[in-house]
Amino acid sequence: MNERIFIAGHNGMVGRAIVSALNTAGYNGLVLKSREELDLGNQEQTIEFFKREKPDIVIDAAARVGGIMANNTYPYQFIMENLQIQNNLIDGAFKHGVEKFIFLGSSCIYPKLADQPIAESSLLTSPLEPTNQWYAIAKIAGVKSCEAIQTQYGKYYISLMPTNLYGPHDNFDLETSHVLPAMIRKFHEAKIKGSPSVTLWGSGAPMREFLHVDDLAEAVLFSLKNELKNHLYNVGTGKDMTIKALAENIRTITGYEGEIEWDTSKPDGTPRKLLDTGRLKSEGWEPKISFEKGIKDTYEWFLKNVNTLRESRF
């Protein structure tokens, strides 16, 4: 409980949830640095941080993230910034004696047409989804870097790959957010304005799985308390739904009574992304927050914070 744990990206949605989970569990050696205090994309600053702070454990929740529009618009930033951040963290941690490193990625690392549900063994077996390949390639490099350290040096460097995340402190910016928070904002604003319809991207046919960020935080805590056997673990619920069903759920929760129109000229992305979570389940972890409760709680948080939502960095 007294080990120095550096949580990279602690001000983001995932990082905040992890800090809360660790505080609740009694960990009292958390090391937290804002972007202004430490630029993780700067190798020199990152190396100096490791020399000065000497963390025992690193949890990497820092990343450039966004939805289809952001990935399509800023491909260079998505691949380069993520590579810089994670390479500085992984190499800095390894060279300065960090024995435990938890790398967080995304289910988009898997092939576009992977067998469903997607097992960890599907990695690098066929082409990626073109709309988020830049982010995926960066995260795959991080997974393989941690695997290499574990294989060559026996250190506990593992990777957790969550499915689509949502929850408090999400990015609700309509230009750069993921599908679920974008829908919450669109339906809410349409209700306030009295708009007769809301237009959503694609056909609504793709299927997606959603995990509350607090469940991911509990999975991180679980991986700290238990010496997991493998280097890569999927983190999800094992259940998915169509984007159309998601939209209907959010329309109901927000109280919007207008129509939903689908712009089929826009890309759908990967047809389906359901994770096989059997590997982590066999270790003893399962999610606890139902989708219905999670969405309601997220919308309540949105309503309380709608006037102070964080802005996109793009």
mmCIF file of C-alpha atoms in Angstrom:
data_model
loop_
_atom_site.group_PDB
_atom_site.id
_atom_site.type_symbol
_atom_site.label_atom_id
_atom_site.label_comp_id
_atom_site.label_asym_id
_atom_site.label_seq_id
_atom_site.Cartn_x
_atom_site.Cartn_y
_atom_site.Cartn_z
ATOM 1 C CA MET A 1 0.000 0.000 0.000
ATOM 2 C CA ASN A 2 3.004 2.307 0.392
ATOM 3 C CA GLU A 3 4.560 1.640 -3.007
ATOM 4 C CA ARG A 4 4.990 4.708 -5.204
ATOM 5 C CA ILE A 5 2.516 4.313 -8.060
ATOM 6 C CA PHE A 6 2.747 6.741 -10.972
ATOM 7 C CA ILE A 7 -0.551 7.088 -12.847
ATOM 8 C CA ALA A 8 0.180 8.667 -16.213
ATOM 9 C CA GLY A 9 -2.813 10.558 -17.538
ATOM 10 C CA HIS A 10 -4.518 10.902 -14.157
ATOM 11 C CA ASN A 11 -6.667 13.850 -15.278
ATOM 12 C CA GLY A 12 -8.392 11.892 -18.044
ATOM 13 C CA MET A 13 -11.515 9.782 -17.683
ATOM 14 C CA VAL A 14 -9.608 6.533 -17.171
ATOM 15 C CA GLY A 15 -6.918 8.057 -14.980
ATOM 16 C CA ARG A 16 -9.437 9.690 -12.653
ATOM 17 C CA ALA A 17 -11.279 6.405 -12.208
ATOM 18 C CA ILE A 18 -8.030 4.584 -11.404
ATOM 19 C CA VAL A 19 -6.976 7.225 -8.866
ATOM 20 C CA SER A 20 -10.374 6.923 -7.172
ATOM 21 C CA ALA A 21 -10.213 3.110 -7.076
ATOM 22 C CA LEU A 22 -6.694 3.080 -5.625
ATOM 23 C CA ASN A 23 -7.516 5.725 -3.027
ATOM 24 C CA THR A 24 -10.606 3.766 -1.968
ATOM 25 C CA ALA A 25 -8.501 0.594 -1.694
ATOM 26 C CA GLY A 26 -6.046 2.348 0.636
ATOM 27 C CA TYR A 27 -3.057 2.959 -1.608
ATOM 28 C CA ASN A 28 -1.314 6.062 -0.311
ATOM 29 C CA GLY A 29 1.790 6.403 -2.480
ATOM 30 C CA LEU A 30 0.213 7.784 -5.643
ATOM 31 C CA VAL A 31 2.412 9.979 -7.834
ATOM 32 C CA LEU A 32 0.399 12.371 -10.017
ATOM 33 C CA LYS A 33 1.693 14.895 -12.550
ATOM 34 C CA SER A 34 -0.373 17.174 -14.780
ATOM 35 C CA ARG A 35 0.514 17.778 -18.429
ATOM 36 C CA GLU A 36 1.867 21.182 -17.406
ATOM 37 C CA GLU A 37 4.169 19.564 -14.842
ATOM 38 C CA LEU A 38 5.343 16.709 -17.070
ATOM 39 C CA ASP A 39 5.179 16.442 -20.854
ATOM 40 C CA LEU A 40 5.239 12.684 -21.447
ATOM 41 C CA GLY A 41 5.933 13.292 -25.121
ATOM 42 C CA ASN A 42 9.262 14.850 -24.116
ATOM 43 C CA GLN A 43 11.844 12.124 -23.579
ATOM 44 C CA GLU A 44 14.231 14.268 -21.538
ATOM 45 C CA GLN A 45 11.497 15.423 -19.155
ATOM 46 C CA THR A 46 10.222 11.872 -18.725
ATOM 47 C CA ILE A 47 13.670 10.447 -17.972
ATOM 48 C CA GLU A 48 14.287 13.211 -15.416
ATOM 49 C CA PHE A 49 10.953 12.395 -13.807
ATOM 50 C CA PHE A 50 11.938 8.745 -13.318
ATOM 51 C CA LYS A 51 15.312 9.722 -11.880
ATOM 52 C CA ARG A 52 13.715 12.167 -9.449
ATOM 53 C CA GLU A 53 10.496 10.412 -8.385
ATOM 54 C CA LYS A 54 11.645 6.758 -8.542
ATOM 55 C CA PRO A 55 8.182 5.143 -8.840
ATOM 56 C CA ASP A 56 7.829 1.433 -8.060
ATOM 57 C CA ILE A 57 4.818 0.908 -10.334
ATOM 58 C CA VAL A 58 3.586 2.692 -13.464
ATOM 59 C CA ILE A 59 0.033 2.658 -14.810
ATOM 60 C CA ASP A 60 -0.115 4.115 -18.321
ATOM 61 C CA ALA A 61 -3.522 5.737 -18.862
ATOM 62 C CA ALA A 62 -2.088 8.575 -20.947
ATOM 63 C CA ALA A 63 -3.021 8.661 -24.627
ATOM 64 C CA ARG A 64 -4.320 10.739 -27.503
ATOM 65 C CA VAL A 65 -7.825 9.336 -27.993
ATOM 66 C CA GLY A 66 -10.901 10.083 -30.082
ATOM 67 C CA GLY A 67 -13.631 8.721 -32.319
ATOM 68 C CA ILE A 68 -13.793 8.011 -36.060
ATOM 69 C CA MET A 69 -13.853 11.683 -37.077
ATOM 70 C CA ALA A 70 -10.814 12.557 -34.968
ATOM 71 C CA ASN A 71 -8.859 9.515 -36.165
ATOM 72 C CA ASN A 72 -9.609 10.318 -39.800
ATOM 73 C CA THR A 73 -8.757 13.998 -39.412
ATOM 74 C CA TYR A 74 -5.574 13.734 -37.349
ATOM 75 C CA PRO A 75 -3.889 10.416 -38.275
ATOM 76 C CA TYR A 76 -0.337 11.687 -37.723
ATOM 77 C CA GLN A 77 -1.075 12.967 -34.218
ATOM 78 C CA PHE A 78 -2.752 9.694 -33.315
ATOM 79 C CA ILE A 79 0.180 7.514 -34.279
ATOM 80 C CA MET A 80 3.090 9.772 -33.376
ATOM 81 C CA GLU A 81 1.923 11.250 -30.067
ATOM 82 C CA ASN A 82 0.858 7.858 -28.736
ATOM 83 C CA LEU A 83 4.150 6.273 -29.759
ATOM 84 C CA GLN A 84 6.116 9.079 -28.106
ATOM 85 C CA ILE A 85 4.149 8.965 -24.857
ATOM 86 C CA GLN A 86 4.244 5.209 -24.387
ATOM 87 C CA ASN A 87 7.828 4.729 -25.581
ATOM 88 C CA ASN A 88 9.068 7.340 -23.116
ATOM 89 C CA LEU A 89 7.080 5.756 -20.297
ATOM 90 C CA ILE A 90 7.917 2.113 -21.028
ATOM 91 C CA ASP A 91 11.612 2.669 -21.696
ATOM 92 C CA GLY A 92 11.970 5.123 -18.826
ATOM 93 C CA ALA A 93 10.287 2.716 -16.419
ATOM 94 C CA PHE A 94 12.368 -0.242 -17.570
ATOM 95 C CA LYS A 95 15.681 1.610 -17.367
ATOM 96 C CA HIS A 96 14.923 2.984 -13.913
ATOM 97 C CA GLY A 97 14.007 -0.240 -12.174
ATOM 98 C CA VAL A 98 10.201 -0.226 -12.328
ATOM 99 C CA GLU A 99 9.141 -3.845 -11.745
ATOM 100 C CA LYS A 100 5.402 -3.463 -12.489
ATOM 101 C CA PHE A 101 3.978 -1.670 -15.508
ATOM 102 C CA ILE A 102 0.321 -1.755 -16.592
ATOM 103 C CA PHE A 103 -0.234 -0.599 -20.159
ATOM 104 C CA LEU A 104 -3.769 0.352 -21.168
ATOM 105 C CA GLY A 105 -4.873 0.159 -24.771
ATOM 106 C CA SER A 106 -8.070 -0.482 -26.683
ATOM 107 C CA SER A 107 -9.958 -3.231 -28.480
ATOM 108 C CA CYS A 108 -9.183 -1.439 -31.757
ATOM 109 C CA ILE A 109 -5.782 -3.177 -31.761
ATOM 110 C CA TYR A 110 -7.518 -6.249 -33.173
ATOM 111 C CA PRO A 111 -8.214 -6.938 -36.868
ATOM 112 C CA LYS A 112 -11.300 -5.421 -38.468
ATOM 113 C CA LEU A 113 -12.746 -8.807 -39.360
ATOM 114 C CA ALA A 114 -11.503 -10.851 -36.412
ATOM 115 C CA ASP A 115 -13.557 -13.840 -35.321
ATOM 116 C CA GLN A 116 -16.159 -12.905 -32.699
ATOM 117 C CA PRO A 117 -15.811 -12.742 -29.777
ATOM 118 C CA ILE A 118 -12.252 -11.470 -30.221
ATOM 119 C CA ALA A 119 -9.620 -13.449 -28.343
ATOM 120 C CA GLU A 120 -6.197 -12.076 -27.449
ATOM 121 C CA SER A 121 -4.721 -14.548 -29.952
ATOM 122 C CA SER A 122 -6.356 -12.583 -32.808
ATOM 123 C CA LEU A 123 -3.743 -9.843 -32.551
ATOM 124 C CA LEU A 124 -1.872 -9.273 -35.846
ATOM 125 C CA THR A 125 -3.702 -12.023 -37.733
ATOM 126 C CA SER A 126 -5.300 -9.794 -40.429
ATOM 127 C CA PRO A 127 -5.726 -6.095 -41.442
ATOM 128 C CA LEU A 128 -6.890 -3.394 -39.046
ATOM 129 C CA GLU A 129 -9.927 -1.120 -39.367
ATOM 130 C CA PRO A 130 -8.661 1.740 -41.619
ATOM 131 C CA THR A 131 -10.444 4.519 -39.698
ATOM 132 C CA ASN A 132 -8.477 3.938 -36.488
ATOM 133 C CA GLN A 133 -5.372 2.118 -37.703
ATOM 134 C CA TRP A 134 -3.070 4.956 -36.633
ATOM 135 C CA TYR A 135 -4.047 4.677 -32.966
ATOM 136 C CA ALA A 136 -4.172 0.884 -33.179
ATOM 137 C CA ILE A 137 -0.640 0.562 -34.554
ATOM 138 C CA ALA A 138 0.717 2.736 -31.765
ATOM 139 C CA LYS A 139 -1.047 0.668 -29.119
ATOM 140 C CA ILE A 140 0.095 -2.604 -30.684
ATOM 141 C CA ALA A 141 3.667 -1.328 -30.411
ATOM 142 C CA GLY A 142 3.073 -0.692 -26.706
ATOM 143 C CA VAL A 143 1.649 -4.172 -26.159
ATOM 144 C CA LYS A 144 4.616 -5.761 -27.910
ATOM 145 C CA SER A 145 7.128 -3.617 -26.020
ATOM 146 C CA CYS A 146 5.692 -4.753 -22.693
ATOM 147 C CA GLU A 147 5.617 -8.353 -23.889
ATOM 148 C CA ALA A 148 9.269 -8.097 -24.941
ATOM 149 C CA ILE A 149 10.310 -6.821 -21.504
ATOM 150 C CA GLN A 150 8.349 -9.553 -19.768
ATOM 151 C CA THR A 151 9.787 -12.231 -22.093
ATOM 152 C CA GLN A 152 13.387 -11.065 -21.994
ATOM 153 C CA TYR A 153 13.700 -9.753 -18.449
ATOM 154 C CA GLY A 154 10.870 -11.397 -16.488
ATOM 155 C CA LYS A 155 9.359 -8.133 -15.273
ATOM 156 C CA TYR A 156 5.626 -7.773 -14.646
ATOM 157 C CA TYR A 157 4.830 -5.588 -17.667
ATOM 158 C CA ILE A 158 1.279 -6.404 -18.758
ATOM 159 C CA SER A 159 -1.338 -4.912 -21.092
ATOM 160 C CA LEU A 160 -5.055 -4.507 -20.487
ATOM 161 C CA MET A 161 -7.210 -3.950 -23.581
ATOM 162 C CA PRO A 162 -10.628 -2.542 -22.647
ATOM 163 C CA THR A 163 -13.612 -2.404 -24.931
ATOM 164 C CA ASN A 164 -15.412 0.915 -25.576
ATOM 165 C CA LEU A 165 -15.329 2.907 -22.337
ATOM 166 C CA TYR A 166 -17.745 5.473 -20.965
ATOM 167 C CA GLY A 167 -18.476 7.253 -17.703
ATOM 168 C CA PRO A 168 -17.844 10.466 -15.743
ATOM 169 C CA HIS A 169 -15.191 12.860 -17.096
ATOM 170 C CA ASP A 170 -15.564 11.503 -20.633
ATOM 171 C CA ASN A 171 -14.892 13.700 -23.664
ATOM 172 C CA PHE A 172 -18.264 14.998 -24.878
ATOM 173 C CA ASP A 173 -16.821 17.179 -27.652
ATOM 174 C CA LEU A 174 -18.845 16.456 -30.811
ATOM 175 C CA GLU A 175 -15.814 16.708 -33.085
ATOM 176 C CA THR A 176 -13.472 14.324 -31.262
ATOM 177 C CA SER A 177 -15.480 12.151 -28.854
ATOM 178 C CA HIS A 178 -16.433 8.495 -29.086
ATOM 179 C CA VAL A 179 -19.906 7.372 -30.098
ATOM 180 C CA LEU A 180 -21.586 7.071 -26.687
ATOM 181 C CA PRO A 181 -20.693 10.477 -25.178
ATOM 182 C CA ALA A 182 -21.314 12.117 -28.559
ATOM 183 C CA MET A 183 -24.837 10.682 -28.581
ATOM 184 C CA ILE A 184 -25.505 11.865 -25.047
ATOM 185 C CA ARG A 185 -24.572 15.406 -25.997
ATOM 186 C CA LYS A 186 -26.430 15.343 -29.337
ATOM 187 C CA PHE A 187 -29.690 14.070 -27.846
ATOM 188 C CA HIS A 188 -29.443 16.415 -24.860
ATOM 189 C CA GLU A 189 -28.861 19.490 -27.020
ATOM 190 C CA ALA A 190 -31.618 18.449 -29.438
ATOM 191 C CA LYS A 191 -34.025 18.157 -26.501
ATOM 192 C CA ILE A 192 -33.065 21.593 -25.182
ATOM 193 C CA LYS A 193 -33.413 23.192 -28.634
ATOM 194 C CA GLY A 194 -36.588 21.300 -29.526
ATOM 195 C CA SER A 195 -34.999 19.896 -32.696
ATOM 196 C CA PRO A 196 -37.320 17.566 -34.658
ATOM 197 C CA SER A 197 -34.541 15.089 -35.468
ATOM 198 C CA VAL A 198 -30.960 14.050 -34.670
ATOM 199 C CA THR A 199 -28.591 12.878 -37.403
ATOM 200 C CA LEU A 200 -26.113 10.138 -36.505
ATOM 201 C CA TRP A 201 -23.201 8.720 -38.484
ATOM 202 C CA GLY A 202 -23.424 5.482 -40.472
ATOM 203 C CA SER A 203 -26.153 2.896 -40.726
ATOM 204 C CA GLY A 204 -26.520 2.032 -37.044
ATOM 205 C CA ALA A 205 -25.909 -1.636 -37.859
ATOM 206 C CA PRO A 206 -22.435 -2.139 -36.308
ATOM 207 C CA MET A 207 -22.349 -3.798 -32.923
ATOM 208 C CA ARG A 208 -20.382 -2.468 -29.973
ATOM 209 C CA GLU A 209 -19.607 -3.497 -26.414
ATOM 210 C CA PHE A 210 -19.467 -0.886 -23.643
ATOM 211 C CA LEU A 211 -17.672 -0.970 -20.286
ATOM 212 C CA HIS A 212 -18.048 1.559 -17.488
ATOM 213 C CA VAL A 213 -14.719 3.188 -16.682
ATOM 214 C CA ASP A 214 -15.051 2.282 -12.987
ATOM 215 C CA ASP A 215 -15.079 -1.394 -13.961
ATOM 216 C CA LEU A 216 -11.839 -0.901 -15.885
ATOM 217 C CA ALA A 217 -10.352 0.796 -12.820
ATOM 218 C CA GLU A 218 -11.276 -2.263 -10.759
ATOM 219 C CA ALA A 219 -9.569 -4.477 -13.360
ATOM 220 C CA VAL A 220 -6.407 -2.382 -12.975
ATOM 221 C CA LEU A 221 -6.614 -2.756 -9.205
ATOM 222 C CA PHE A 222 -7.126 -6.508 -9.638
ATOM 223 C CA SER A 223 -4.019 -6.747 -11.827
ATOM 224 C CA LEU A 224 -1.984 -4.954 -9.155
ATOM 225 C CA LYS A 225 -3.119 -7.277 -6.386
ATOM 226 C CA ASN A 226 -2.709 -10.468 -8.404
ATOM 227 C CA GLU A 227 0.245 -11.718 -10.441
ATOM 228 C CA LEU A 228 -1.536 -12.414 -13.725
ATOM 229 C CA LYS A 229 -0.135 -15.241 -15.837
ATOM 230 C CA ASN A 230 -0.206 -13.693 -19.323
ATOM 231 C CA HIS A 231 1.009 -10.421 -20.799
ATOM 232 C CA LEU A 232 -2.239 -9.396 -22.570
ATOM 233 C CA TYR A 233 -5.826 -9.348 -21.261
ATOM 234 C CA ASN A 234 -9.105 -8.181 -22.752
ATOM 235 C CA VAL A 235 -11.359 -6.219 -20.404
ATOM 236 C CA GLY A 236 -15.061 -6.088 -21.238
ATOM 237 C CA THR A 237 -18.560 -7.257 -20.409
ATOM 238 C CA GLY A 238 -18.954 -10.017 -22.996
ATOM 239 C CA LYS A 239 -22.192 -8.383 -24.247
ATOM 240 C CA ASP A 240 -22.786 -6.041 -27.166
ATOM 241 C CA MET A 241 -25.571 -4.163 -28.963
ATOM 242 C CA THR A 242 -26.156 -2.394 -32.268
ATOM 243 C CA ILE A 243 -25.425 1.306 -32.558
ATOM 244 C CA LYS A 244 -29.146 1.726 -33.298
ATOM 245 C CA ALA A 245 -30.017 0.078 -29.979
ATOM 246 C CA LEU A 246 -27.487 2.310 -28.230
ATOM 247 C CA ALA A 247 -29.101 5.374 -29.779
ATOM 248 C CA GLU A 248 -32.568 4.287 -28.669
ATOM 249 C CA ASN A 249 -31.305 3.718 -25.123
ATOM 250 C CA ILE A 250 -29.691 7.144 -24.932
ATOM 251 C CA ARG A 251 -32.697 8.858 -26.537
ATOM 252 C CA THR A 252 -34.893 7.348 -23.813
ATOM 253 C CA ILE A 253 -32.554 8.253 -20.941
ATOM 254 C CA THR A 254 -32.104 11.851 -22.125
ATOM 255 C CA GLY A 255 -35.829 12.264 -22.714
ATOM 256 C CA TYR A 256 -35.516 13.306 -26.355
ATOM 257 C CA GLU A 257 -38.729 12.668 -28.309
ATOM 258 C CA GLY A 258 -37.649 13.537 -31.875
ATOM 259 C CA GLU A 259 -36.635 11.293 -34.745
ATOM 260 C CA ILE A 260 -33.288 9.630 -35.433
ATOM 261 C CA GLU A 261 -31.850 9.949 -38.941
ATOM 262 C CA TRP A 262 -28.872 7.914 -40.137
ATOM 263 C CA ASP A 263 -26.299 9.434 -42.493
ATOM 264 C CA THR A 264 -25.154 6.369 -44.423
ATOM 265 C CA SER A 265 -22.616 8.425 -46.380
ATOM 266 C CA LYS A 266 -20.481 8.369 -43.222
ATOM 267 C CA PRO A 267 -18.347 5.321 -42.269
ATOM 268 C CA ASP A 268 -19.581 2.608 -39.930
ATOM 269 C CA GLY A 269 -16.159 1.481 -38.773
ATOM 270 C CA THR A 270 -15.590 -2.115 -37.712
ATOM 271 C CA PRO A 271 -18.774 -4.242 -38.131
ATOM 272 C CA ARG A 272 -18.474 -5.831 -34.699
ATOM 273 C CA LYS A 273 -16.078 -5.657 -31.748
ATOM 274 C CA LEU A 274 -17.064 -8.076 -29.004
ATOM 275 C CA LEU A 275 -14.210 -9.127 -26.760
ATOM 276 C CA ASP A 276 -13.584 -12.616 -25.475
ATOM 277 C CA THR A 277 -12.965 -11.895 -21.781
ATOM 278 C CA GLY A 278 -12.453 -15.505 -20.745
ATOM 279 C CA ARG A 279 -8.747 -15.076 -20.021
ATOM 280 C CA LEU A 280 -9.262 -12.394 -17.343
ATOM 281 C CA LYS A 281 -12.413 -14.091 -16.073
ATOM 282 C CA SER A 282 -10.382 -17.272 -15.481
ATOM 283 C CA GLU A 283 -8.081 -15.214 -13.242
ATOM 284 C CA GLY A 284 -11.084 -14.188 -11.111
ATOM 285 C CA TRP A 285 -12.233 -10.775 -12.404
ATOM 286 C CA GLU A 286 -15.639 -9.780 -13.779
ATOM 287 C CA PRO A 287 -17.380 -6.398 -14.329
ATOM 288 C CA LYS A 288 -20.092 -5.301 -11.893
ATOM 289 C CA ILE A 289 -21.830 -2.207 -13.332
ATOM 290 C CA SER A 290 -24.875 -2.845 -15.533
ATOM 291 C CA PHE A 291 -25.219 -0.900 -18.775
ATOM 292 C CA GLU A 292 -28.534 0.649 -17.661
ATOM 293 C CA LYS A 293 -27.111 1.966 -14.388
ATOM 294 C CA GLY A 294 -23.896 3.090 -16.035
ATOM 295 C CA ILE A 295 -25.667 5.140 -18.716
ATOM 296 C CA LYS A 296 -28.005 6.789 -16.205
ATOM 297 C CA ASP A 297 -25.110 7.698 -13.921
ATOM 298 C CA THR A 298 -23.118 9.070 -16.858
ATOM 299 C CA TYR A 299 -26.002 11.264 -18.027
ATOM 300 C CA GLU A 300 -26.534 12.557 -14.494
ATOM 301 C CA TRP A 301 -22.841 13.479 -14.331
ATOM 302 C CA PHE A 302 -23.124 15.174 -17.732
ATOM 303 C CA LEU A 303 -26.071 17.277 -16.559
ATOM 304 C CA LYS A 304 -24.174 18.426 -13.470
ATOM 305 C CA ASN A 305 -21.075 19.349 -15.463
ATOM 306 C CA VAL A 306 -22.422 20.384 -18.872
ATOM 307 C CA ASN A 307 -21.211 23.969 -18.433
ATOM 308 C CA THR A 308 -17.663 23.002 -17.484
ATOM 309 C CA LEU A 309 -16.916 20.080 -19.804
ATOM 310 C CA ARG A 310 -13.298 19.733 -20.839
ATOM 311 C CA GLU A 311 -12.476 20.845 -24.345
ATOM 312 C CA SER A 312 -10.717 18.810 -27.014
ATOM 313 C CA ARG A 313 -6.952 19.324 -27.390
ATOM 314 C CA PHE A 314 -7.124 19.319 -31.203
#
